[in-house]
CSV table of C-alpha atoms in Angstrom, one decimal:
chain,number,residue,atom,x,y,z
B,1,MET,CA,73.0,-13.4,-38.8
B,2,ALA,CA,74.2,-17.0,-39.3
B,3,VAL,CA,74.2,-19.2,-36.2
B,4,ARG,CA,77.7,-19.7,-34.9
B,5,PHE,CA,78.4,-22.8,-32.7
B,6,GLY,CA,80.7,-22.6,-29.7
B,7,ILE,CA,83.6,-23.9,-31.8
B,8,ASP,CA,83.1,-21.2,-34.4
B,9,VAL,CA,83.1,-18.5,-31.7
B,10,TRP,CA,86.4,-19.8,-30.5
B,11,VAL,CA,87.9,-20.1,-34.0
B,12,LYS,CA,87.0,-16.5,-34.5
B,13,GLN,CA,88.7,-15.6,-31.3
B,14,ARG,CA,91.7,-17.8,-32.2
B,15,PHE,CA,91.3,-19.9,-29.1
B,16,ARG,CA,92.5,-17.0,-26.9
B,17,GLY,CA,90.8,-18.6,-23.9
B,18,LEU,CA,93.3,-21.4,-24.1
B,19,LYS,CA,96.5,-19.5,-24.7
B,20,GLY,CA,99.4,-20.9,-22.7
B,21,LEU,CA,97.5,-23.9,-21.6
B,22,ARG,CA,98.0,-27.7,-22.0
B,23,VAL,CA,94.6,-28.9,-23.1
B,24,GLY,CA,92.6,-32.1,-23.2
B,25,ALA,CA,89.7,-32.5,-25.6
B,26,ILE,CA,86.6,-34.7,-25.5
B,27,VAL,CA,85.5,-35.1,-29.1
B,28,ASN,CA,83.9,-37.2,-31.7
B,29,PRO,CA,83.2,-36.8,-35.5
B,30,THR,CA,80.7,-33.9,-34.8
B,31,SER,CA,83.5,-31.8,-33.3
B,32,VAL,CA,83.9,-29.7,-36.5
B,33,ASP,CA,83.5,-26.0,-37.3
B,34,ALA,CA,81.5,-24.4,-40.1
B,35,SER,CA,84.3,-25.3,-42.5
B,36,PHE,CA,84.3,-29.0,-41.4
B,37,ARG,CA,87.7,-28.6,-39.6
B,38,HIS,CA,87.9,-30.9,-36.6
B,39,LEU,CA,88.6,-29.4,-33.2
B,40,VAL,CA,91.5,-31.8,-32.7
B,41,ASP,CA,93.3,-30.4,-35.8
B,42,LEU,CA,92.4,-26.8,-34.9
B,43,LEU,CA,93.8,-27.1,-31.4
B,44,HIS,CA,96.9,-28.9,-32.6
B,45,GLU,CA,97.6,-26.0,-35.0
B,46,ALA,CA,96.5,-23.1,-32.6
B,47,GLU,CA,99.2,-20.8,-31.7
B,48,GLY,CA,100.1,-20.8,-28.0
B,49,VAL,CA,97.9,-23.9,-27.3
B,50,THR,CA,99.4,-27.3,-26.4
B,51,LEU,CA,97.1,-30.3,-27.2
B,52,GLY,CA,98.1,-32.8,-24.5
B,53,ALA,CA,95.4,-35.5,-24.6
B,54,LEU,CA,92.2,-36.6,-26.4
B,55,PHE,CA,89.3,-38.4,-24.9
B,56,GLY,CA,86.9,-40.6,-26.9
B,57,PRO,CA,83.3,-41.3,-26.0
B,58,GLU,CA,81.2,-44.1,-27.3
B,59,HIS,CA,82.1,-44.7,-31.0
B,60,GLY,CA,85.5,-43.0,-30.6
B,61,ILE,CA,87.0,-39.6,-31.6
B,62,ARG,CA,86.7,-40.3,-35.3
B,63,GLY,CA,83.6,-42.5,-35.2
B,64,GLU,CA,85.5,-45.7,-35.7
B,65,ALA,CA,83.5,-47.9,-33.2
B,66,GLN,CA,79.9,-49.2,-33.6
B,67,TYR,CA,77.2,-49.2,-30.9
B,68,MET,CA,78.1,-50.9,-27.6
B,69,VAL,CA,81.6,-51.7,-28.7
B,70,ALA,CA,84.2,-51.0,-26.0
B,71,VAL,CA,87.1,-48.8,-27.2
B,72,GLY,CA,90.7,-49.6,-26.2
B,73,ASP,CA,92.1,-47.8,-23.2
B,74,VAL,CA,95.0,-45.9,-24.8
B,75,ALA,CA,95.9,-45.2,-28.4
B,76,ARG,CA,97.3,-42.4,-30.6
B,77,ASP,CA,95.4,-40.1,-32.9
B,78,ARG,CA,96.6,-41.0,-36.4
B,79,ARG,CA,96.7,-37.4,-37.6
B,80,THR,CA,98.3,-35.6,-34.7
B,81,GLY,CA,100.0,-38.3,-32.7
B,82,VAL,CA,98.3,-37.1,-29.5
B,83,PRO,CA,97.4,-39.8,-26.9
B,84,VAL,CA,93.8,-40.9,-27.0
B,85,TYR,CA,92.1,-42.3,-23.9
B,86,SER,CA,88.8,-44.1,-24.1
B,87,LEU,CA,85.8,-43.0,-22.0
B,88,TYR,CA,83.7,-46.0,-23.1
B,89,GLY,CA,84.4,-49.5,-21.8
B,90,SER,CA,82.8,-52.5,-20.1
B,91,THR,CA,82.7,-51.1,-16.5
B,92,PHE,CA,81.3,-48.0,-14.9
B,93,GLU,CA,84.8,-46.9,-13.9
B,94,SER,CA,85.8,-46.9,-17.6
B,95,LEU,CA,83.3,-44.2,-18.4
B,96,SER,CA,85.3,-41.4,-16.6
B,97,PRO,CA,88.8,-40.0,-17.2
B,98,LYS,CA,91.4,-41.5,-14.8
B,99,ALA,CA,93.3,-39.1,-12.5
B,100,GLU,CA,96.6,-40.0,-14.2
B,101,TRP,CA,95.2,-39.0,-17.6
B,102,LEU,CA,94.3,-35.5,-16.3
B,103,LYS,CA,97.7,-35.0,-14.7
B,104,GLY,CA,99.5,-32.1,-16.4
B,105,LEU,CA,96.4,-30.7,-18.1
B,106,ASP,CA,95.3,-27.1,-17.6
B,107,ALA,CA,91.9,-27.5,-19.2
B,108,LEU,CA,89.4,-29.9,-20.5
B,109,VAL,CA,87.3,-29.0,-23.6
B,110,PHE,CA,84.0,-30.8,-24.5
B,111,ASP,CA,82.6,-30.3,-28.0
B,112,ILE,CA,80.1,-33.1,-29.0
B,113,GLN,CA,76.7,-32.8,-30.7
B,114,ASP,CA,73.9,-34.1,-28.5
B,115,VAL,CA,70.5,-35.2,-30.0
B,116,GLY,CA,68.1,-34.0,-27.3
B,117,ALA,CA,67.1,-37.3,-25.7
B,118,ARG,CA,68.1,-38.3,-22.2
B,119,TYR,CA,69.3,-41.8,-23.1
B,120,TYR,CA,72.0,-40.6,-25.5
B,121,THR,CA,75.3,-41.2,-23.8
B,122,TYR,CA,77.4,-38.2,-24.6
B,123,ILE,CA,75.8,-35.9,-22.0
B,124,TYR,CA,76.7,-38.5,-19.3
B,125,THR,CA,80.3,-38.6,-20.7
B,126,MET,CA,80.3,-34.9,-20.2
B,127,ALA,CA,78.9,-35.1,-16.7
B,128,LEU,CA,81.3,-37.8,-15.5
B,129,SER,CA,84.2,-35.9,-17.1
B,130,MET,CA,83.1,-32.7,-15.2
B,131,LYS,CA,83.2,-34.6,-11.9
B,132,ALA,CA,86.7,-36.0,-12.7
B,133,ALA,CA,87.9,-32.5,-13.7
B,134,ALA,CA,86.5,-31.0,-10.5
B,135,LYS,CA,88.3,-33.6,-8.4
B,136,ALA,CA,91.6,-32.9,-10.4
B,137,LYS,CA,91.0,-29.1,-10.2
B,138,VAL,CA,91.0,-28.8,-14.0
B,139,PRO,CA,88.8,-26.1,-15.5
B,140,PHE,CA,86.1,-27.5,-17.9
B,141,PHE,CA,84.9,-25.8,-21.1
B,142,VAL,CA,81.8,-26.7,-23.1
B,143,LEU,CA,81.7,-25.5,-26.7
B,144,ASP,CA,77.9,-25.4,-27.1
B,145,ARG,CA,75.8,-26.6,-30.0
B,146,PRO,CA,72.1,-26.4,-30.8
B,147,ASN,CA,69.7,-29.2,-29.8
B,148,PRO,CA,68.7,-30.8,-33.1
B,149,ILE,CA,65.1,-31.4,-31.9
B,150,GLY,CA,64.7,-28.0,-30.4
B,151,LEU,CA,65.1,-26.0,-27.2
B,152,ASP,CA,61.5,-25.0,-26.7
B,153,LEU,CA,59.8,-28.3,-25.8
B,154,VAL,CA,60.2,-30.7,-22.9
B,155,GLN,CA,58.5,-34.1,-22.9
B,156,GLY,CA,58.4,-37.4,-21.0
B,157,ASN,CA,59.1,-38.8,-17.6
B,158,LEU,CA,62.0,-38.5,-15.3
B,159,VAL,CA,64.1,-41.6,-14.8
B,160,GLY,CA,63.7,-43.0,-11.2
B,161,LYS,CA,66.8,-43.6,-9.0
B,162,ARG,CA,66.5,-47.4,-9.1
B,163,TYR,CA,66.7,-47.3,-12.9
B,164,ARG,CA,69.7,-45.1,-13.3
B,165,SER,CA,72.4,-46.2,-15.8
B,166,PHE,CA,74.6,-44.8,-18.5
B,167,VAL,CA,71.5,-44.2,-20.6
B,168,GLY,CA,69.8,-42.3,-17.8
B,169,LEU,CA,72.3,-41.3,-15.2
B,170,TYR,CA,70.6,-38.2,-13.8
B,171,GLU,CA,67.1,-36.9,-13.3
B,172,LEU,CA,66.3,-35.6,-16.8
B,173,PRO,CA,63.1,-35.8,-18.9
B,174,THR,CA,63.1,-38.0,-22.0
B,175,ARG,CA,63.1,-34.9,-24.3
B,176,HIS,CA,65.1,-32.5,-22.2
B,177,GLY,CA,64.9,-29.4,-24.3
B,178,MET,CA,68.4,-28.2,-23.5
B,179,SER,CA,71.8,-27.8,-25.1
B,180,ALA,CA,74.8,-29.6,-23.7
B,181,GLY,CA,76.0,-26.4,-22.1
B,182,GLU,CA,72.7,-25.9,-20.3
B,183,ILE,CA,72.7,-29.5,-19.1
B,184,ALA,CA,76.3,-29.0,-17.8
B,185,THR,CA,75.2,-25.8,-16.0
B,186,LEU,CA,72.2,-27.6,-14.5
B,187,LEU,CA,74.0,-30.7,-13.3
B,188,ASN,CA,77.0,-28.7,-12.0
B,189,ALA,CA,74.7,-26.8,-9.7
B,190,ARG,CA,72.1,-29.4,-8.8
B,191,GLU,CA,74.5,-32.3,-8.4
B,192,ARG,CA,77.2,-30.1,-6.8
B,193,PHE,CA,80.0,-31.3,-8.9
B,194,GLY,CA,82.1,-28.3,-7.9
B,195,CYS,CA,83.4,-28.0,-11.5
B,196,GLU,CA,85.1,-24.8,-12.7
B,197,LEU,CA,82.8,-24.6,-15.7
B,198,THR,CA,82.8,-22.2,-18.7
B,199,ILE,CA,80.2,-22.4,-21.4
B,200,VAL,CA,81.1,-21.0,-24.9
B,201,PRO,CA,77.5,-20.3,-26.1
B,202,CYS,CA,76.2,-20.3,-29.7
B,203,GLU,CA,75.8,-16.9,-31.3
B,204,GLY,CA,72.6,-16.0,-33.2
B,205,LEU,CA,70.7,-19.1,-31.9
B,206,LYS,CA,67.0,-18.7,-30.8
B,207,ARG,CA,65.2,-21.3,-28.7
B,208,SER,CA,62.5,-21.6,-31.3
B,209,MET,CA,64.9,-22.5,-34.2
B,210,SER,CA,64.7,-25.9,-35.9
B,211,TRP,CA,67.8,-27.5,-37.2
B,212,GLY,CA,66.8,-26.4,-40.7
B,213,GLN,CA,66.8,-22.8,-39.5
B,214,VAL,CA,70.3,-23.2,-38.1
B,215,SER,CA,71.5,-23.7,-41.7
B,216,ARG,CA,74.2,-26.2,-40.9
B,217,ASP,CA,74.9,-29.7,-42.2
B,218,PHE,CA,74.1,-32.4,-39.7
B,219,ILE,CA,77.2,-34.5,-38.9
B,220,SER,CA,76.2,-37.9,-37.7
B,221,PRO,CA,77.1,-38.2,-34.0
B,222,SER,CA,76.9,-42.0,-34.1
B,223,PRO,CA,76.6,-44.6,-36.9
B,224,ASN,CA,72.9,-45.0,-36.5
B,225,MET,CA,72.0,-41.3,-36.1
B,226,PRO,CA,72.3,-39.9,-39.7
B,227,THR,CA,69.8,-37.0,-39.7
B,228,PRO,CA,67.9,-34.6,-37.4
B,229,ALA,CA,64.7,-36.6,-38.3
B,230,THR,CA,66.4,-39.7,-36.8
B,231,ALA,CA,66.9,-37.7,-33.6
B,232,LEU,CA,63.3,-36.7,-33.5
B,233,VAL,CA,62.2,-40.3,-34.0
B,234,TYR,CA,64.7,-41.4,-31.3
């Protein structure tokens, strides 16, 4: 059986979990299904689903920004016309969705490929968005994806409290050995976010699988992360 990512599972289900809802999506260039269709376009076209807002992490929703470049607060997606809000700026406050951006949304969906190292920022974008969603009482969905450096090995130290930052915001080991969905579940419980969290897991994925065994093209999650080998070196 081929491995299906969370997005593929929902495509197969025709996004029935979002029917009748106004949805916000936290995405980047990796947010594609097995046919390379972007989640933004799939949600925009999905019957019974209203795409109300997009949220861009570091590098933006289409990968238009380089490393450490702040993205403008509000823009419009050039393909769908949906408002795009930046979750990457020059202040800590700029890293979370603002309350007014979440107003009118019935759900937030996160679908971004992580690389398995604690200092990659997307998992912290997810965590801060979960906290904001909990405060706004907006359900949060994670469309899970494999960890490109594996789910069966944990290595490295835990970042101490005095050294916490956006490249180490929570107590995670350097090589965390988890998927984004597992990190979301862990942090929601341990940090007591109070988020109404739903994980859409991968199908057919085993913890021992390498990226090669997943049999899926690796979409670069940031300009300087072109291959799974890069993630391993990172």
